mmCIF file of C-alpha atoms and ligand atoms in Angstrom:
data_model
loop_
_atom_site.group_PDB
_atom_site.id
_atom_site.type_symbol
_atom_site.label_atom_id
_atom_site.label_comp_id
_atom_site.label_asym_id
_atom_site.label_seq_id
_atom_site.Cartn_x
_atom_site.Cartn_y
_atom_site.Cartn_z
ATOM 1 C CA UNK Q 1 161.461 133.899 -84.096
ATOM 2 C CA UNK Q 2 163.894 131.042 -83.665
ATOM 3 C CA UNK Q 3 162.768 127.690 -82.318
ATOM 4 C CA UNK Q 4 163.921 126.795 -78.834
ATOM 5 C CA UNK Q 5 166.086 123.989 -80.301
ATOM 6 C CA UNK Q 6 168.040 126.474 -82.397
ATOM 7 C CA UNK Q 7 168.680 128.698 -79.387
ATOM 8 C CA UNK Q 8 169.861 125.647 -77.461
ATOM 9 C CA UNK Q 9 172.158 124.725 -80.336
ATOM 10 C CA UNK Q 10 173.561 128.272 -80.100
ATOM 11 C CA UNK Q 11 174.165 127.790 -76.381
ATOM 12 C CA UNK Q 12 175.974 124.514 -77.091
ATOM 13 C CA UNK Q 13 178.194 126.285 -79.655
ATOM 14 C CA UNK Q 14 179.059 128.981 -77.078
ATOM 15 C CA UNK Q 15 179.870 126.313 -74.475
ATOM 16 C CA UNK Q 16 182.216 124.683 -77.001
ATOM 17 C CA UNK Q 17 184.153 127.859 -77.731
ATOM 18 C CA UNK Q 18 182.202 128.951 -80.826
ATOM 19 C CA UNK Q 19 180.866 132.327 -81.927
ATOM 20 C CA UNK Q 20 177.130 132.998 -82.288
ATOM 21 C CA UNK Q 21 175.381 136.108 -83.618
ATOM 22 C CA UNK Q 22 172.238 136.863 -81.647
ATOM 23 C CA UNK Q 23 169.528 139.518 -81.409
ATOM 24 C CA UNK Q 24 169.297 141.969 -78.541
ATOM 25 C CA UNK Q 25 166.776 144.790 -78.179
ATOM 26 C CA UNK Q 26 169.467 147.306 -79.227
ATOM 27 C CA UNK Q 27 171.454 145.741 -82.098
ATOM 28 C CA UNK Q 28 172.660 142.224 -82.993
ATOM 29 C CA UNK Q 29 175.665 140.987 -81.029
ATOM 30 C CA UNK Q 30 178.492 138.586 -81.864
ATOM 31 C CA UNK Q 31 178.916 136.432 -78.798
ATOM 32 C CA UNK Q 32 181.373 134.030 -77.207
ATOM 33 C CA UNK Q 33 182.008 132.633 -73.718
ATOM 34 C CA UNK Q 34 183.363 135.620 -71.773
ATOM 35 C CA UNK Q 35 185.684 133.347 -69.784
ATOM 36 C CA UNK Q 36 187.196 131.651 -72.854
ATOM 37 C CA UNK Q 37 189.969 133.953 -74.169
ATOM 38 C CA UNK Q 38 190.461 131.924 -77.360
ATOM 39 C CA UNK Q 39 186.778 132.063 -78.239
ATOM 40 C CA UNK Q 40 186.793 135.813 -77.566
ATOM 41 C CA UNK Q 41 189.875 136.228 -79.768
ATOM 42 C CA UNK Q 42 187.828 134.827 -82.655
ATOM 43 C CA UNK Q 43 185.325 137.668 -82.249
ATOM 44 C CA UNK Q 44 188.126 140.195 -82.773
ATOM 45 C CA UNK Q 45 189.314 138.271 -85.831
ATOM 46 C CA UNK Q 46 185.855 138.027 -87.394
ATOM 47 C CA UNK Q 47 185.131 141.732 -86.867
ATOM 48 C CA UNK Q 48 188.613 142.881 -87.745
ATOM 49 C CA UNK Q 49 188.454 144.784 -84.493
ATOM 50 C CA UNK Q 50 191.533 146.340 -82.853
ATOM 51 C CA UNK Q 51 192.454 144.620 -79.609
ATOM 52 C CA UNK Q 52 192.412 147.890 -77.644
ATOM 53 C CA UNK Q 53 188.624 147.990 -77.942
ATOM 54 C CA UNK Q 54 187.027 146.146 -74.995
ATOM 55 C CA UNK Q 55 183.804 144.117 -75.182
ATOM 56 C CA UNK Q 56 180.550 144.290 -73.237
ATOM 57 C CA UNK Q 57 179.775 141.211 -71.124
ATOM 58 C CA UNK Q 58 176.130 140.152 -71.334
ATOM 59 C CA UNK Q 59 174.408 138.457 -68.424
ATOM 60 C CA UNK Q 60 170.934 137.012 -67.868
ATOM 61 C CA UNK Q 61 171.032 136.753 -64.104
ATOM 62 C CA UNK Q 62 172.251 139.158 -61.411
ATOM 63 C CA UNK Q 63 174.112 136.310 -59.697
ATOM 64 C CA UNK Q 64 176.645 136.443 -62.514
ATOM 65 C CA UNK Q 65 177.750 139.901 -61.342
ATOM 66 C CA UNK Q 66 179.780 138.353 -58.544
ATOM 67 C CA UNK Q 67 182.156 136.712 -61.054
ATOM 68 C CA UNK Q 68 182.658 139.968 -62.951
ATOM 69 C CA UNK Q 69 182.571 143.116 -60.804
ATOM 70 C CA UNK Q 70 184.297 143.900 -57.508
ATOM 71 C CA UNK Q 71 182.245 146.806 -56.183
ATOM 72 C CA UNK Q 72 178.680 147.736 -57.078
ATOM 73 C CA UNK Q 73 178.020 151.308 -55.965
ATOM 74 C CA UNK Q 74 174.593 152.114 -54.571
ATOM 75 C CA UNK Q 75 173.544 154.306 -57.486
ATOM 76 C CA UNK Q 76 174.552 151.567 -59.938
ATOM 77 C CA UNK Q 77 172.364 149.204 -57.965
ATOM 78 C CA UNK Q 78 169.443 151.622 -58.326
ATOM 79 C CA UNK Q 79 169.943 151.772 -62.081
ATOM 80 C CA UNK Q 80 170.136 147.997 -62.325
ATOM 81 C CA UNK Q 81 166.855 147.632 -60.418
ATOM 82 C CA UNK Q 82 165.147 150.146 -62.660
ATOM 83 C CA UNK Q 83 166.601 149.528 -66.127
ATOM 84 C CA UNK Q 84 167.849 145.934 -66.380
ATOM 85 C CA UNK Q 85 167.130 144.038 -68.486
ATOM 86 C CA UNK Q 86 167.432 146.895 -70.995
ATOM 87 C CA UNK Q 87 169.667 149.135 -73.126
ATOM 88 C CA UNK Q 88 172.025 150.254 -70.347
ATOM 89 C CA UNK Q 89 175.641 149.084 -70.030
ATOM 90 C CA UNK Q 90 177.433 149.788 -66.761
ATOM 91 C CA UNK Q 91 181.217 149.868 -66.322
ATOM 92 C CA UNK Q 92 182.535 148.515 -63.011
ATOM 93 C CA UNK Q 93 185.938 147.731 -61.538
ATOM 94 C CA UNK Q 94 186.551 144.166 -62.647
ATOM 95 C CA UNK Q 95 187.332 140.914 -60.936
ATOM 96 C CA UNK Q 96 190.819 139.588 -61.548
ATOM 97 C CA UNK Q 97 189.545 136.489 -63.382
ATOM 98 C CA UNK Q 98 187.808 138.397 -66.210
ATOM 99 C CA UNK Q 99 190.147 137.757 -69.178
ATOM 100 C CA UNK Q 100 192.246 140.709 -70.354
ATOM 101 C CA UNK Q 101 191.179 140.194 -73.950
ATOM 102 C CA UNK Q 102 187.587 141.020 -72.938
ATOM 103 C CA UNK Q 103 188.513 144.271 -71.197
ATOM 104 C CA UNK Q 104 191.495 145.190 -73.404
ATOM 105 C CA UNK Q 105 193.645 145.134 -70.292
ATOM 106 C CA UNK Q 106 191.554 147.792 -68.531
ATOM 107 C CA UNK Q 107 190.881 147.459 -64.782
ATOM 108 C CA UNK Q 108 187.156 147.723 -65.601
ATOM 109 C CA UNK Q 109 184.470 145.576 -67.201
ATOM 110 C CA UNK Q 110 181.332 146.708 -69.053
ATOM 111 C CA UNK Q 111 178.226 144.680 -68.177
ATOM 112 C CA UNK Q 112 174.706 144.643 -69.510
ATOM 113 C CA UNK Q 113 171.585 142.511 -69.198
ATOM 114 C CA UNK Q 114 169.788 142.630 -72.564
ATOM 115 C CA UNK Q 115 166.024 142.264 -72.639
ATOM 116 C CA UNK Q 116 165.512 140.374 -75.899
ATOM 117 C CA UNK Q 117 164.062 136.947 -74.999
ATOM 118 C CA UNK Q 118 166.403 135.104 -77.401
ATOM 119 C CA UNK Q 119 169.471 136.790 -75.871
ATOM 120 C CA UNK Q 120 168.301 135.941 -72.371
ATOM 121 C CA UNK Q 121 167.549 132.306 -73.268
ATOM 122 C CA UNK Q 122 170.893 131.945 -75.024
ATOM 123 C CA UNK Q 123 172.862 133.245 -72.032
ATOM 124 C CA UNK Q 124 170.834 131.183 -69.540
ATOM 125 C CA UNK Q 125 171.211 127.984 -71.530
ATOM 126 C CA UNK Q 126 174.923 128.575 -72.133
ATOM 127 C CA UNK Q 127 175.079 129.094 -68.379
ATOM 128 C CA UNK Q 128 177.840 131.692 -68.560
ATOM 129 C CA UNK Q 129 178.277 135.388 -69.342
ATOM 130 C CA UNK Q 130 178.608 136.124 -73.066
ATOM 131 C CA UNK Q 131 181.089 138.735 -74.305
ATOM 132 C CA UNK Q 132 179.693 140.424 -77.403
ATOM 133 C CA UNK Q 133 180.335 143.487 -79.529
ATOM 134 C CA UNK Q 134 177.867 144.577 -82.201
ATOM 135 C CA UNK Q 135 177.899 142.021 -85.053
ATOM 136 C CA UNK Q 136 179.357 144.272 -87.775
ATOM 137 C CA UNK Q 137 182.812 144.662 -89.296
ATOM 138 C CA UNK Q 138 184.746 147.185 -87.177
ATOM 139 C CA UNK Q 139 183.784 150.784 -87.888
ATOM 140 C CA UNK Q 140 180.642 149.969 -89.874
ATOM 141 C CA UNK Q 141 177.005 150.562 -88.911
ATOM 142 C CA UNK Q 142 175.630 148.052 -86.366
ATOM 143 C CA UNK Q 143 173.209 145.366 -87.621
ATOM 144 C CA UNK Q 144 169.565 145.630 -86.619
ATOM 145 C CA UNK Q 145 168.352 142.528 -88.501
ATOM 146 C CA UNK Q 146 169.685 138.995 -88.933
ATOM 147 C CA UNK Q 147 170.000 139.717 -92.690
ATOM 148 C CA UNK Q 148 172.422 142.583 -91.953
ATOM 149 C CA UNK Q 149 174.618 140.118 -90.061
ATOM 150 C CA UNK Q 150 174.346 137.477 -92.778
ATOM 151 C CA UNK Q 151 175.325 139.965 -95.501
ATOM 152 C CA UNK Q 152 178.494 141.067 -93.737
ATOM 153 C CA UNK Q 153 179.653 138.178 -91.565
ATOM 154 C CA UNK Q 154 177.487 135.284 -92.743
ATOM 155 C CA UNK Q 155 180.102 132.669 -93.562
ATOM 156 C CA UNK Q 156 182.420 133.591 -90.704
ATOM 157 C CA UNK Q 157 180.192 132.875 -87.696
ATOM 158 C CA UNK Q 158 179.025 129.492 -86.423
ATOM 159 C CA UNK Q 159 175.345 130.415 -86.150
ATOM 160 C CA UNK Q 160 173.084 133.437 -86.589
ATOM 161 C CA UNK Q 161 169.975 133.501 -84.408
ATOM 162 C CA UNK Q 162 167.139 135.450 -86.006
ATOM 163 C CA UNK Q 163 165.012 137.546 -83.665
ATOM 164 C CA UNK Q 164 163.571 139.922 -86.239
ATOM 165 C CA UNK Q 165 164.305 143.648 -86.358
ATOM 166 C CA UNK Q 166 165.708 145.165 -83.141
ATOM 167 C CA UNK Q 167 163.190 147.082 -81.099
ATOM 168 C CA UNK Q 168 165.516 149.937 -80.014
ATOM 169 C CA UNK Q 169 167.881 150.033 -82.994
ATOM 170 C CA UNK Q 170 170.696 151.994 -81.297
ATOM 171 C CA UNK Q 171 173.445 150.526 -79.133
ATOM 172 C CA UNK Q 172 173.094 150.651 -75.353
ATOM 173 C CA UNK Q 173 173.911 153.729 -73.306
ATOM 174 C CA UNK Q 174 177.258 153.212 -71.520
ATOM 175 C CA UNK Q 175 177.728 154.634 -68.045
ATOM 176 C CA UNK Q 176 180.938 154.260 -66.056
ATOM 177 C CA UNK Q 177 181.210 153.910 -62.302
ATOM 178 C CA UNK Q 178 184.981 153.526 -62.352
ATOM 179 C CA UNK Q 179 185.638 157.127 -61.327
ATOM 180 C CA UNK Q 180 184.327 159.387 -58.601
ATOM 181 C CA UNK Q 181 181.161 160.452 -60.404
ATOM 182 C CA UNK Q 182 179.087 158.375 -62.812
ATOM 183 C CA UNK Q 183 180.132 159.300 -66.328
ATOM 184 C CA UNK Q 184 178.398 158.886 -69.670
ATOM 185 C CA UNK Q 185 180.752 157.102 -72.090
ATOM 186 C CA UNK Q 186 178.296 156.615 -74.953
ATOM 187 C CA UNK Q 187 174.783 158.005 -75.414
ATOM 188 C CA UNK Q 188 172.473 155.212 -76.543
ATOM 189 C CA UNK Q 189 169.153 153.454 -76.278
ATOM 190 C CA UNK Q 190 168.411 154.663 -72.749
ATOM 191 C CA UNK Q 191 168.113 158.472 -72.645
ATOM 192 C CA UNK Q 192 170.411 160.175 -70.133
ATOM 193 C CA UNK Q 193 167.402 162.083 -68.766
ATOM 194 C CA UNK Q 194 165.940 158.784 -67.530
ATOM 195 C CA UNK Q 195 169.218 157.861 -65.833
ATOM 196 C CA UNK Q 196 169.463 161.257 -64.159
ATOM 197 C CA UNK Q 197 165.893 160.971 -62.905
ATOM 198 C CA UNK Q 198 167.053 158.000 -60.834
ATOM 199 C CA UNK Q 199 170.580 158.935 -59.676
ATOM 200 C CA UNK Q 200 170.846 162.664 -60.302
ATOM 201 C CA UNK Q 201 173.629 164.407 -62.245
ATOM 202 C CA UNK Q 202 175.879 162.430 -64.558
ATOM 203 C CA UNK Q 203 179.202 163.640 -66.000
ATOM 204 C CA UNK Q 204 178.726 163.963 -69.749
ATOM 205 C CA UNK Q 205 181.813 165.860 -70.887
ATOM 206 C CA UNK Q 206 184.257 163.655 -72.787
ATOM 207 C CA UNK Q 207 187.376 162.591 -70.880
ATOM 208 C CA UNK Q 208 190.730 163.664 -72.278
ATOM 209 C CA UNK Q 209 192.839 160.569 -72.757
ATOM 210 C CA UNK Q 210 195.381 159.026 -75.039
ATOM 211 C CA UNK Q 211 193.607 155.699 -75.276
ATOM 212 C CA UNK Q 212 189.850 156.076 -75.685
ATOM 213 C CA UNK Q 213 188.051 154.208 -72.902
ATOM 214 C CA UNK Q 214 185.148 153.638 -75.264
ATOM 215 C CA UNK Q 215 186.183 153.403 -78.910
ATOM 216 C CA UNK Q 216 182.501 153.651 -79.819
ATOM 217 C CA UNK Q 217 183.449 157.266 -79.214
ATOM 218 C CA UNK Q 218 186.176 157.317 -81.850
ATOM 219 C CA UNK Q 219 185.311 160.281 -84.086
ATOM 220 C CA UNK Q 220 184.794 158.143 -87.183
ATOM 221 C CA UNK Q 221 182.669 155.142 -86.285
ATOM 222 C CA UNK Q 222 179.365 153.631 -87.322
ATOM 223 C CA UNK Q 223 180.228 154.872 -90.822
ATOM 224 C CA UNK Q 224 178.801 153.846 -94.186
ATOM 225 C CA UNK Q 225 180.871 154.046 -97.396
ATOM 226 C CA UNK Q 226 178.889 156.960 -98.814
ATOM 227 C CA UNK Q 227 179.778 160.399 -97.422
ATOM 228 C CA UNK Q 228 177.118 161.748 -95.072
ATOM 229 C CA UNK Q 229 176.557 165.446 -94.547
ATOM 230 C CA UNK Q 230 174.351 166.631 -91.721
ATOM 231 C CA UNK Q 231 172.486 169.601 -93.059
ATOM 232 C CA UNK Q 232 169.426 171.717 -92.674
ATOM 233 C CA UNK Q 233 168.971 170.697 -96.301
ATOM 234 C CA UNK Q 234 165.918 172.819 -96.949
ATOM 235 C CA UNK Q 235 168.129 175.894 -97.170
ATOM 236 C CA UNK Q 236 170.997 174.654 -99.294
ATOM 237 C CA UNK Q 237 169.739 172.475 -102.096
ATOM 238 C CA UNK Q 238 171.288 174.587 -104.880
ATOM 239 C CA UNK Q 239 174.755 173.233 -104.091
ATOM 240 C CA UNK Q 240 173.628 169.704 -104.877
ATOM 241 C CA UNK Q 241 172.251 170.047 -108.400
ATOM 242 C CA UNK Q 242 173.617 167.431 -110.845
ATOM 243 C CA UNK Q 243 174.613 165.100 -108.053
ATOM 244 C CA UNK Q 244 173.168 161.767 -107.025
ATOM 245 C CA UNK Q 245 171.917 162.637 -103.573
ATOM 246 C CA UNK Q 246 170.011 160.607 -100.998
ATOM 247 C CA UNK Q 247 168.036 162.189 -98.203
ATOM 248 C CA UNK Q 248 167.868 160.801 -94.681
ATOM 249 C CA UNK Q 249 164.944 162.735 -93.240
ATOM 250 C CA UNK Q 250 163.859 162.652 -89.629
ATOM 251 C CA UNK Q 251 160.158 163.215 -90.323
ATOM 252 C CA UNK Q 252 157.736 163.423 -93.270
ATOM 253 C CA UNK Q 253 158.972 165.912 -95.848
ATOM 254 C CA UNK Q 254 157.657 167.705 -98.859
ATOM 255 C CA UNK Q 255 160.541 168.262 -101.277
ATOM 256 C CA UNK Q 256 160.761 169.438 -104.828
ATOM 257 C CA UNK Q 257 164.468 168.586 -105.166
ATOM 258 C CA UNK Q 258 165.033 165.456 -107.274
ATOM 259 C CA UNK Q 259 166.579 163.279 -104.568
ATOM 260 C CA UNK Q 260 167.644 159.895 -105.898
ATOM 261 C CA UNK Q 261 166.136 158.268 -102.834
ATOM 262 C CA UNK Q 262 164.499 159.484 -99.637
ATOM 263 C CA UNK Q 263 164.421 157.634 -96.325
ATOM 264 C CA UNK Q 264 162.042 158.980 -93.680
ATOM 265 C CA UNK Q 265 163.012 157.767 -90.208
ATOM 266 C CA UNK Q 266 159.664 158.526 -88.612
ATOM 267 C CA UNK Q 267 156.834 160.168 -90.572
ATOM 268 C CA UNK Q 268 155.345 161.586 -87.356
ATOM 269 C CA UNK Q 269 158.732 162.607 -85.912
ATOM 270 C CA UNK Q 270 158.870 160.031 -83.121
ATOM 271 C CA UNK Q 271 162.352 159.424 -81.661
ATOM 272 C CA UNK Q 272 161.799 155.775 -80.857
ATOM 273 C CA UNK Q 273 160.607 154.976 -84.332
ATOM 274 C CA UNK Q 274 163.455 157.021 -85.828
ATOM 275 C CA UNK Q 275 166.066 155.232 -83.704
ATOM 276 C CA UNK Q 276 164.683 151.818 -84.633
ATOM 277 C CA UNK Q 277 164.910 152.680 -88.353
ATOM 278 C CA UNK Q 278 168.212 154.596 -88.393
ATOM 279 C CA UNK Q 279 170.818 151.926 -89.193
ATOM 280 C CA UNK Q 280 168.661 150.017 -91.683
ATOM 281 C CA UNK Q 281 167.908 153.294 -93.491
ATOM 282 C CA UNK Q 282 171.626 154.167 -93.653
ATOM 283 C CA UNK Q 283 172.330 150.707 -95.107
ATOM 284 C CA UNK Q 284 169.617 151.079 -97.745
ATOM 285 C CA UNK Q 285 171.075 154.425 -98.788
ATOM 286 C CA UNK Q 286 174.628 153.110 -98.699
ATOM 287 C CA UNK Q 287 174.044 150.462 -101.409
ATOM 288 C CA UNK Q 288 172.720 152.986 -103.951
ATOM 289 C CA UNK Q 289 176.104 154.344 -105.028
ATOM 290 C CA UNK Q 290 175.120 157.872 -104.132
ATOM 291 C CA UNK Q 291 177.493 160.827 -104.283
ATOM 292 C CA UNK Q 292 176.246 161.977 -100.936
ATOM 293 C CA UNK Q 293 173.711 161.338 -98.201
ATOM 294 C CA UNK Q 294 172.137 164.447 -96.722
ATOM 295 C CA UNK Q 295 171.003 163.808 -93.156
ATOM 296 C CA UNK Q 296 168.506 166.036 -91.460
ATOM 297 C CA UNK Q 297 169.545 166.892 -87.874
ATOM 298 C CA UNK Q 298 167.219 165.876 -85.038
ATOM 299 C CA UNK Q 299 166.659 167.739 -81.759
ATOM 300 C CA UNK Q 300 169.222 166.612 -79.154
ATOM 301 C CA UNK Q 301 166.940 165.527 -76.355
ATOM 302 C CA UNK Q 302 166.056 162.003 -75.232
ATOM 303 C CA UNK Q 303 166.979 159.451 -77.883
ATOM 304 C CA UNK Q 304 167.739 162.376 -80.222
ATOM 305 C CA UNK Q 305 171.097 162.742 -78.490
ATOM 306 C CA UNK Q 306 172.166 159.201 -79.434
ATOM 307 C CA UNK Q 307 170.772 159.567 -82.966
ATOM 308 C CA UNK Q 308 172.814 162.749 -83.521
ATOM 309 C CA UNK Q 309 175.880 161.110 -81.956
ATOM 310 C CA UNK Q 310 175.701 158.259 -84.494
ATOM 311 C CA UNK Q 311 175.015 160.637 -87.396
ATOM 312 C CA UNK Q 312 178.041 162.770 -86.472
ATOM 313 C CA UNK Q 313 180.339 159.766 -86.285
ATOM 314 C CA UNK Q 314 178.937 158.393 -89.539
ATOM 315 C CA UNK Q 315 179.636 161.737 -91.204
ATOM 316 C CA UNK Q 316 183.316 161.928 -90.167
ATOM 317 C CA UNK Q 317 185.766 161.201 -92.989
HETATM 318 O O1 TXA X 401 173.815 147.655 -77.362
HETATM 319 C C1 TXA X 401 174.987 147.306 -77.250
HETATM 320 O O2 TXA X 401 175.738 147.777 -76.390
HETATM 321 C C2 TXA X 401 175.482 146.238 -78.223
HETATM 322 C C3 TXA X 401 174.738 144.935 -77.956
HETATM 323 C C4 TXA X 401 175.258 143.790 -78.776
HETATM 324 O O3 TXA X 401 174.803 144.641 -76.598
HETATM 325 N N1 TXA X 401 176.881 146.062 -78.099
HETATM 326 C C5 TXA X 401 177.777 146.969 -78.536
HETATM 327 O O4 TXA X 401 179.081 146.559 -78.394
HETATM 328 O O5 TXA X 401 177.464 148.045 -79.030
HETATM 329 P P1 TXA X 401 180.318 147.290 -79.104
HETATM 330 O O6 TXA X 401 181.480 146.450 -78.791
HETATM 331 O O7 TXA X 401 180.010 147.523 -80.506
HETATM 332 O O8 TXA X 401 180.426 148.619 -78.319
HETATM 333 C C6 TXA X 401 180.792 148.527 -76.974
HETATM 334 C C7 TXA X 401 181.476 149.751 -76.506
HETATM 335 C C8 TXA X 401 182.812 149.963 -77.178
HETATM 336 O O9 TXA X 401 182.883 151.299 -77.621
HETATM 337 C C9 TXA X 401 183.801 149.705 -76.040
HETATM 338 O O10 TXA X 401 184.919 150.530 -76.150
HETATM 339 C C10 TXA X 401 182.984 150.042 -74.806
HETATM 340 O O11 TXA X 401 181.713 149.573 -75.110
HETATM 341 N N2 TXA X 401 183.496 149.335 -73.638
HETATM 342 C C11 TXA X 401 183.546 148.013 -73.422
HETATM 343 N N3 TXA X 401 184.154 147.741 -72.255
HETATM 344 C C12 TXA X 401 184.498 148.921 -71.707
HETATM 345 C C13 TXA X 401 185.160 149.308 -70.500
HETATM 346 N N4 TXA X 401 185.615 148.421 -69.619
HETATM 347 N N5 TXA X 401 185.350 150.625 -70.282
HETATM 348 C C14 TXA X 401 184.890 151.540 -71.172
HETATM 349 N N6 TXA X 401 184.267 151.249 -72.326
HETATM 350 C C15 TXA X 401 184.077 149.949 -72.597
HETATM 351 MG MG1 MG X 402 180.027 148.290 -82.292
#
C-alpha cells in the first residue's frame, strides 16, 4: 500500500492538471480533474482512446453530485444508498458545466464512488471529482495491478499509485437513468440480480443506435493479441493437435491434452475469485505467443454474466 504522502502527491498532481493512475476495487483507473478539459484530453492521448468514448467521473462524497447531475431519480437514490461506494456506475442527465470532453458531448454523465481506500483518499485530497477510464491502451484488457499499468503506460503518466491487486477485477456495472426505465449498459462487478433486488426490473436488451452510448459494449473490446475461442473444450480437443494452445479454465480441470499453459480462474469454481483473476490470467496467456487461447464458458448468472461478456468481447476478431 502507498504511503499517505504519495497519495497526497498524486492529489497535488491532479490539482495541477496532471494524470495519475490509481487503484479502485474494480480495475486501475487513469485519472484527471474532471473539470479541467485539457487534463482530460491528456487521458485520451495517453490511452489512444477515440473521443466519442465518454469517461466515468469518480467521486468520494455525495455532495459532489450537485455539480454533476441534474436529476437523481428515487430508484437511483436507493441504489446509491445500498451500493456506493462500490462497483456500480450510474448515468444521469448532466449539469451544463461538466466538460463535453468528459461526456463525449452526450447530455449525460456517468458517475461512480469507488470503494478502494486509495481512490477515496486521492479524490478527497484533490478535492474535486476525478474523470477516469481504465488505465489500459484503448481496446486492451483492463489492468488489475499497478505492474499492468507500468508495463503498458508507465512512462506516459505522471504517477502510478500502487494499491495491490484489485479485489473485484472486472469493471463496474453501468446502469443508465437517462431514459424512462433503468437500463443496463454494461454488466460488471455488481451483479444485475442485486440491483433488481433493490429497484425491480431493469432493461437489459441492447439499444439500437448508430453511436454506442457505452463503447465498453463495442463488439471487440478488452481484447488480447492472441485469438481467444470460447469452447466446451472437453469435446473438441482433436482439432487442436500440433498447435500451441493455452487453456483458460473456469475451475479445476483434469486434462490429458498437452496444453502449453493452463490458467485456472478459480479451482473451486467461485465467481468472485474467477472475476478477480480473469484479466491477469488473460495477460499471462497473452505473452506466451500461443496460437490460440481456449476459454471455458462460465454459467451466466451473477458475476458470470460479466465474465462471459468480457470473454465474448475478447474473442471477437
Ligand atoms: O470499474 C470501472 O468502471 C473502471 C474504474 C477505473 O472505475 N472504469 C472504466 O472506465 O471501466 P472505462 O472508460 O474503461 O469504461 C467506461 C465505460 C465506457 O464504455 C463508456 O462508454 C461508458 O462507461 N460511459 C461513460 N460515460 C457514459 C455516459 N454518459 N453514457 C453512457 N456510457 C458512458
Ligand atoms: Mg476501459
